[in-house]
Amino acid sequence: KGKNTEGKVDLVTGAAKGIGLATVKRLAPTAERVIMNVHHPVDPETWTALSTTYPNVRQLVGDVAEAAQAANLVQTIIEQYGHLDGLVNNAGITRDQLLTRMSTADFNAVLQTNLVGTFNVIKPALKVMQRQRAGAIVNVASVVGLHGNLGQANYAASKAGIIGLTKTVAKEGARRQIRCNAVAPGMINTAMTDQLNERVKAATLATIPFKRFGEADEVAQAIEFLLKQPYLTGQVLTVDGGMTI
Ligand code: NAI
């Protein structure tokens, strides 16, 4: 155990950039280890900079949409560190299209990564946490999962599913002191929203009372809070600058 750590081992999925990476940076200063799951290895230059600033961060490559790879992530952590205390299911994708034009392949791909991917990691992690009689899970949902959104039937369904999953895991885990919560971000400045066209960005901005998009670290602060607050479970915390009030 390093100095000033809480002795915790945390796993953040899809953590190469955006909200996942911001969460890794938030958790690292007080954790024993933070494992960043990445779909593809981080480029060497970025990794050198990151691991110099945060020497207790490790990267583990794996596709959460594949059950065997997700299970392998958890198994590797247990073999190397002996426990898993915090899990942040952040990996997610979009394939936006109006429903009448949406292919079944695009519907399934988003469900597979966002919802099934979350299940794939939670299943082995929950077994470990039940044995430990301790652990906390935060799932990254979206305001779209609560309210729906044009062009995002697949994404909204996946995020609504994550909310139902979150509440169920909260109920199943509670007897063994395991907590499970979700964060529902609004519009956050990351690669995911960079790809939106300017017209959509401007229209969305007009609906946000704060008149700006959120930053990845602002979501990471909420994730850290949900991970650590000891009496919170089964909750969905919206972080959206007032967009859905
Ligand atoms: P991002 O595109 O920067 O990050 C997504 C990460 O997930 C990437 O690093 C990607 O490699 C990883 N990923 C995708 N498929 C994966 C797989 N099968 N296995 C492992 N990793 C995988 O986007 P952002 O915004 O940081 O997204 C993070 C989470 O936040 C997602 O779940 C997203 O749906 C959610 N979110 C984002 C919002 C936004 O406005 N940016 C709003 C609400 C929710």
Tab-separated table of C-alpha atoms and ligand atoms in Angstrom:
chain	number	residue	atom	x	y	z
A	1	LYS	CA	0.000	0.000	0.000
A	2	GLY	CA	1.245	3.411	-0.952
A	3	LYS	CA	1.170	6.457	1.271
A	4	ASN	CA	-2.158	8.251	1.711
A	5	THR	CA	-4.155	5.511	-0.021
A	6	GLU	CA	-7.356	3.907	1.166
A	7	GLY	CA	-6.010	0.512	0.059
A	8	LYS	CA	-8.663	0.225	-2.641
A	9	VAL	CA	-8.423	-1.429	-6.037
A	10	ASP	CA	-10.740	0.158	-8.591
A	11	LEU	CA	-11.603	-0.827	-12.168
A	12	VAL	CA	-12.838	1.712	-14.721
A	13	THR	CA	-13.968	0.338	-18.097
A	14	GLY	CA	-13.479	2.131	-21.414
A	15	ALA	CA	-11.021	4.468	-19.722
A	16	ALA	CA	-8.701	5.485	-22.588
A	17	LYS	CA	-10.246	8.965	-22.833
A	18	GLY	CA	-13.223	11.123	-21.914
A	19	ILE	CA	-15.217	10.449	-18.738
A	20	GLY	CA	-13.416	7.146	-18.060
A	21	LEU	CA	-9.965	8.715	-18.126
A	22	ALA	CA	-11.137	11.646	-15.975
A	23	THR	CA	-12.483	9.102	-13.462
A	24	VAL	CA	-9.145	7.262	-13.360
A	25	LYS	CA	-7.396	10.560	-12.598
A	26	ARG	CA	-9.912	11.370	-9.843
A	27	LEU	CA	-9.589	7.962	-8.159
A	28	ALA	CA	-5.827	7.426	-8.498
A	29	PRO	CA	-4.606	9.835	-5.780
A	30	THR	CA	-6.423	7.948	-2.989
A	31	ALA	CA	-6.531	4.388	-4.387
A	32	GLU	CA	-3.992	1.624	-3.948
A	33	ARG	CA	-4.455	0.743	-7.650
A	34	VAL	CA	-6.667	1.953	-10.446
A	35	ILE	CA	-7.048	-0.433	-13.345
A	36	MET	CA	-8.040	1.290	-16.558
A	37	ASN	CA	-9.669	-1.091	-18.984
A	38	VAL	CA	-9.052	-0.007	-22.572
A	39	HIS	CA	-10.460	-1.434	-25.770
A	40	HIS	CA	-7.080	-0.914	-27.475
A	41	PRO	CA	-3.695	-0.195	-25.821
A	42	VAL	CA	-3.059	3.470	-25.012
A	43	ASP	CA	-0.378	4.912	-27.318
A	44	PRO	CA	3.089	4.707	-25.703
A	45	GLU	CA	3.638	8.467	-25.369
A	46	THR	CA	0.316	9.050	-23.629
A	47	TRP	CA	0.896	6.015	-21.425
A	48	THR	CA	4.341	7.229	-20.334
A	49	ALA	CA	2.918	10.615	-19.340
A	50	LEU	CA	-0.065	9.085	-17.543
A	51	SER	CA	1.858	6.426	-15.640
A	52	THR	CA	4.484	8.950	-14.578
A	53	THR	CA	1.863	11.211	-13.018
A	54	TYR	CA	-0.200	8.290	-11.670
A	55	PRO	CA	2.233	5.416	-10.910
A	56	ASN	CA	-0.516	3.263	-9.374
A	57	VAL	CA	-2.521	3.127	-12.626
A	58	ARG	CA	-2.430	-0.050	-14.749
A	59	GLN	CA	-3.999	-0.666	-18.127
A	60	LEU	CA	-5.802	-3.869	-19.015
A	61	VAL	CA	-6.868	-4.407	-22.603
A	62	GLY	CA	-10.250	-6.027	-23.183
A	63	ASP	CA	-13.558	-5.736	-24.996
A	64	VAL	CA	-16.367	-5.572	-22.433
A	65	ALA	CA	-18.889	-6.630	-25.083
A	66	GLU	CA	-17.255	-10.083	-25.009
A	67	ALA	CA	-18.240	-11.949	-21.838
A	68	ALA	CA	-15.025	-13.990	-21.694
A	69	GLN	CA	-12.857	-10.873	-21.993
A	70	ALA	CA	-14.887	-9.068	-19.324
A	71	ALA	CA	-14.543	-12.038	-16.962
A	72	ASN	CA	-10.830	-12.131	-17.689
A	73	LEU	CA	-10.452	-8.503	-16.577
A	74	VAL	CA	-11.882	-9.269	-13.159
A	75	GLN	CA	-9.952	-12.536	-12.857
A	76	THR	CA	-6.661	-10.811	-13.702
A	77	ILE	CA	-7.281	-8.155	-11.050
A	78	ILE	CA	-8.053	-10.755	-8.385
A	79	GLU	CA	-4.962	-12.787	-9.289
A	80	GLN	CA	-2.716	-9.730	-9.140
A	81	TYR	CA	-4.214	-7.673	-6.329
A	82	GLY	CA	-6.473	-10.027	-4.375
A	83	HIS	CA	-9.505	-7.750	-4.196
A	84	LEU	CA	-11.754	-5.443	-6.210
A	85	ASP	CA	-13.375	-2.603	-4.296
A	86	GLY	CA	-14.765	-0.199	-6.879
A	87	LEU	CA	-16.118	-0.795	-10.381
A	88	VAL	CA	-17.063	1.968	-12.811
A	89	ASN	CA	-18.854	0.716	-15.928
A	90	ASN	CA	-18.119	3.546	-18.324
A	91	ALA	CA	-17.460	1.906	-21.725
A	92	GLY	CA	-20.062	3.045	-24.228
A	93	ILE	CA	-20.731	3.760	-27.889
A	94	THR	CA	-23.334	5.505	-30.046
A	95	ARG	CA	-24.725	4.632	-33.504
A	96	ASP	CA	-27.275	7.431	-33.961
A	97	GLN	CA	-30.047	7.222	-36.537
A	98	LEU	CA	-33.790	7.850	-36.601
A	99	LEU	CA	-35.531	4.640	-35.604
A	100	THR	CA	-37.172	3.973	-38.975
A	101	ARG	CA	-33.728	4.050	-40.594
A	102	MET	CA	-31.858	2.260	-37.813
A	103	SER	CA	-30.406	-1.107	-38.766
A	104	THR	CA	-30.822	-4.085	-36.483
A	105	ALA	CA	-27.031	-4.361	-36.490
A	106	ASP	CA	-26.673	-0.816	-35.124
A	107	PHE	CA	-29.387	-1.409	-32.541
A	108	ASN	CA	-27.712	-4.604	-31.363
A	109	ALA	CA	-24.168	-3.187	-31.372
A	110	VAL	CA	-25.113	-0.392	-28.970
A	111	LEU	CA	-27.067	-2.724	-26.679
A	112	GLN	CA	-24.211	-5.243	-26.730
A	113	THR	CA	-21.508	-2.779	-25.679
A	114	ASN	CA	-23.457	-0.482	-23.365
A	115	LEU	CA	-25.897	-2.829	-21.624
A	116	VAL	CA	-24.603	-6.384	-22.111
A	117	GLY	CA	-21.046	-5.063	-21.630
A	118	THR	CA	-22.060	-3.633	-18.248
A	119	PHE	CA	-23.662	-6.952	-17.264
A	120	ASN	CA	-20.562	-8.835	-18.468
A	121	VAL	CA	-18.310	-6.970	-16.037
A	122	ILE	CA	-20.777	-6.753	-13.151
A	123	LYS	CA	-21.396	-10.511	-13.073
A	124	PRO	CA	-17.853	-11.618	-12.142
A	125	ALA	CA	-17.241	-8.441	-10.104
A	126	LEU	CA	-20.368	-8.972	-7.993
A	127	LYS	CA	-19.307	-12.540	-7.187
A	128	VAL	CA	-15.995	-11.211	-5.889
A	129	MET	CA	-17.658	-8.379	-3.959
A	130	GLN	CA	-20.171	-10.792	-2.401
A	131	ARG	CA	-17.299	-12.908	-1.104
A	132	GLN	CA	-15.622	-9.775	0.231
A	133	ARG	CA	-18.893	-8.522	1.706
A	134	ALA	CA	-17.884	-5.113	0.390
A	135	GLY	CA	-17.748	-3.213	-2.861
A	136	ALA	CA	-19.259	-0.363	-4.831
A	137	ILE	CA	-20.369	-0.119	-8.444
A	138	VAL	CA	-21.161	2.977	-10.500
A	139	ASN	CA	-22.690	2.610	-13.950
A	140	VAL	CA	-22.564	5.416	-16.482
A	141	ALA	CA	-26.091	5.873	-17.808
A	142	SER	CA	-27.331	9.076	-19.495
A	143	VAL	CA	-30.146	11.608	-19.322
A	144	VAL	CA	-31.173	9.976	-22.607
A	145	GLY	CA	-31.922	6.766	-20.686
A	146	LEU	CA	-34.336	8.725	-18.471
A	147	HIS	CA	-35.949	10.976	-21.078
A	148	GLY	CA	-35.296	9.491	-24.550
A	149	ASN	CA	-33.761	11.407	-27.467
A	150	LEU	CA	-34.374	11.766	-31.196
A	151	GLY	CA	-32.055	9.517	-33.178
A	152	GLN	CA	-30.939	7.508	-30.166
A	153	ALA	CA	-33.449	4.650	-29.777
A	154	ASN	CA	-30.629	2.128	-29.367
A	155	TYR	CA	-28.600	4.301	-27.003
A	156	ALA	CA	-31.648	5.351	-24.934
A	157	ALA	CA	-32.756	1.720	-24.607
A	158	SER	CA	-29.254	0.692	-23.517
A	159	LYS	CA	-29.019	3.464	-20.928
A	160	ALA	CA	-32.560	2.862	-19.605
A	161	GLY	CA	-31.569	-0.794	-19.312
A	162	ILE	CA	-28.505	0.203	-17.309
A	163	ILE	CA	-30.772	2.047	-14.864
A	164	GLY	CA	-32.935	-1.062	-14.314
A	165	LEU	CA	-29.792	-3.147	-13.973
A	166	THR	CA	-28.371	-0.674	-11.432
A	167	LYS	CA	-31.443	-0.819	-9.194
A	168	THR	CA	-31.514	-4.620	-9.339
A	169	VAL	CA	-27.822	-4.964	-8.474
A	170	ALA	CA	-28.433	-2.515	-5.609
A	171	LYS	CA	-31.164	-4.822	-4.280
A	172	GLU	CA	-29.193	-8.042	-4.792
A	173	GLY	CA	-25.985	-6.594	-3.326
A	174	ALA	CA	-27.406	-4.792	-0.313
A	175	ARG	CA	-27.386	-7.780	2.059
A	176	ARG	CA	-23.628	-8.017	1.615
A	177	GLN	CA	-22.977	-4.263	1.878
A	178	ILE	CA	-22.448	-3.835	-1.860
A	179	ARG	CA	-23.737	-0.590	-3.322
A	180	CYS	CA	-24.674	0.124	-6.922
A	181	ASN	CA	-25.576	3.539	-8.332
A	182	ALA	CA	-25.665	5.262	-11.702
A	183	VAL	CA	-24.702	8.651	-13.007
A	184	ALA	CA	-26.784	10.210	-15.796
A	185	PRO	CA	-24.697	12.836	-17.590
A	186	GLY	CA	-26.216	15.394	-19.942
A	187	MET	CA	-24.004	16.859	-22.681
A	188	ILE	CA	-20.324	16.462	-21.834
A	189	ASN	CA	-17.310	17.623	-23.874
A	190	THR	CA	-15.728	14.344	-25.053
A	191	ALA	CA	-14.995	12.526	-28.320
A	192	MET	CA	-18.550	11.163	-28.205
A	193	THR	CA	-20.123	14.624	-28.468
A	194	ASP	CA	-17.375	16.059	-30.727
A	195	GLN	CA	-18.805	13.937	-33.530
A	196	LEU	CA	-22.196	15.715	-33.403
A	197	ASN	CA	-22.780	18.290	-36.112
A	198	GLU	CA	-22.769	21.996	-35.236
A	199	ARG	CA	-26.535	22.351	-35.689
A	200	VAL	CA	-27.256	19.601	-33.149
A	201	LYS	CA	-24.675	21.045	-30.745
A	202	ALA	CA	-26.207	24.528	-30.945
A	203	ALA	CA	-29.754	23.198	-30.503
A	204	THR	CA	-28.681	21.184	-27.461
A	205	LEU	CA	-26.745	24.086	-25.954
A	206	ALA	CA	-29.912	26.194	-26.112
A	207	THR	CA	-31.651	23.696	-23.785
A	208	ILE	CA	-28.958	23.849	-21.072
A	209	PRO	CA	-29.599	26.509	-18.403
A	210	PHE	CA	-25.862	26.691	-17.625
A	211	LYS	CA	-25.237	27.587	-21.303
A	212	ARG	CA	-22.288	25.247	-21.593
A	213	PHE	CA	-21.573	21.541	-21.954
A	214	GLY	CA	-20.164	19.739	-18.935
A	215	GLU	CA	-16.564	18.607	-18.574
A	216	ALA	CA	-15.503	14.988	-18.165
A	217	ASP	CA	-14.022	15.759	-14.746
A	218	GLU	CA	-17.350	17.172	-13.552
A	219	VAL	CA	-18.920	13.761	-14.212
A	220	ALA	CA	-15.899	12.043	-12.642
A	221	GLN	CA	-16.492	14.027	-9.428
A	222	ALA	CA	-20.047	12.652	-9.254
A	223	ILE	CA	-18.810	9.115	-9.965
A	224	GLU	CA	-16.247	9.377	-7.175
A	225	PHE	CA	-18.936	10.591	-4.782
A	226	LEU	CA	-21.301	7.719	-5.665
A	227	LEU	CA	-18.467	5.225	-5.334
A	228	LYS	CA	-17.484	6.409	-1.860
A	229	GLN	CA	-20.650	7.634	-0.108
A	230	PRO	CA	-21.418	4.713	2.234
A	231	TYR	CA	-25.229	4.958	2.568
A	232	LEU	CA	-26.227	5.595	-1.060
A	233	THR	CA	-27.507	2.787	-3.237
A	234	GLY	CA	-29.865	2.270	-6.153
A	235	GLN	CA	-29.734	5.951	-7.118
A	236	VAL	CA	-29.396	7.722	-10.443
A	237	LEU	CA	-27.596	11.061	-10.183
A	238	THR	CA	-28.177	13.454	-13.090
A	239	VAL	CA	-25.202	15.697	-13.957
A	240	ASP	CA	-26.486	17.970	-16.722
A	241	GLY	CA	-26.196	21.691	-15.912
A	242	GLY	CA	-29.941	21.850	-15.401
A	243	MET	CA	-30.860	20.488	-18.844
A	244	THR	CA	-33.587	18.113	-17.634
A	245	ILE	CA	-34.995	19.992	-14.634
B	1	NAI	P1	-15.610	8.422	-25.334
B	1	NAI	O1	-15.999	7.977	-26.688
B	1	NAI	O2	-14.516	9.407	-25.159
B	1	NAI	O3	-15.307	7.189	-24.375
B	1	NAI	C1	-15.891	5.941	-24.514
B	1	NAI	C2	-14.843	4.903	-24.210
B	1	NAI	O4	-15.430	3.609	-24.216
B	1	NAI	C3	-13.716	4.902	-25.247
B	1	NAI	O5	-12.482	4.980	-24.598
B	1	NAI	C4	-13.902	3.554	-25.937
B	1	NAI	O6	-12.697	2.971	-26.374
B	1	NAI	C5	-14.520	2.725	-24.839
B	1	NAI	N1	-15.195	1.546	-25.362
B	1	NAI	C6	-16.133	1.483	-26.337
B	1	NAI	N2	-16.481	0.227	-26.574
B	1	NAI	C7	-15.765	-0.552	-25.721
B	1	NAI	C8	-15.680	-1.947	-25.473
B	1	NAI	N3	-16.441	-2.799	-26.158
B	1	NAI	N4	-14.817	-2.395	-24.517
B	1	NAI	C9	-14.059	-1.529	-23.812
B	1	NAI	N5	-14.098	-0.205	-24.012
B	1	NAI	C10	-14.938	0.291	-24.936
B	1	NAI	O7	-16.975	9.024	-24.727
B	1	NAI	P2	-17.388	9.510	-23.261
B	1	NAI	O8	-18.292	10.638	-23.472
B	1	NAI	O9	-16.244	9.651	-22.357
B	1	NAI	O10	-18.293	8.267	-22.806
B	1	NAI	C11	-18.137	7.585	-21.580
B	1	NAI	C12	-19.485	7.103	-21.102
B	1	NAI	O11	-20.284	8.236	-20.805
B	1	NAI	C13	-20.266	6.293	-22.137
B	1	NAI	O12	-20.924	5.217	-21.496
B	1	NAI	C14	-21.272	7.297	-22.648
B	1	NAI	O13	-22.427	6.672	-23.144
B	1	NAI	C15	-21.553	8.093	-21.407
B	1	NAI	N6	-22.164	9.406	-21.600
B	1	NAI	C16	-21.517	10.384	-22.294
B	1	NAI	C17	-22.134	11.608	-22.463
B	1	NAI	C18	-21.487	12.722	-23.210
B	1	NAI	O14	-22.148	13.750	-23.425
B	1	NAI	N7	-20.249	12.630	-23.617
B	1	NAI	C19	-23.462	11.873	-21.921
B	1	NAI	C20	-24.040	10.777	-21.205
B	1	NAI	C21	-23.393	9.588	-21.057
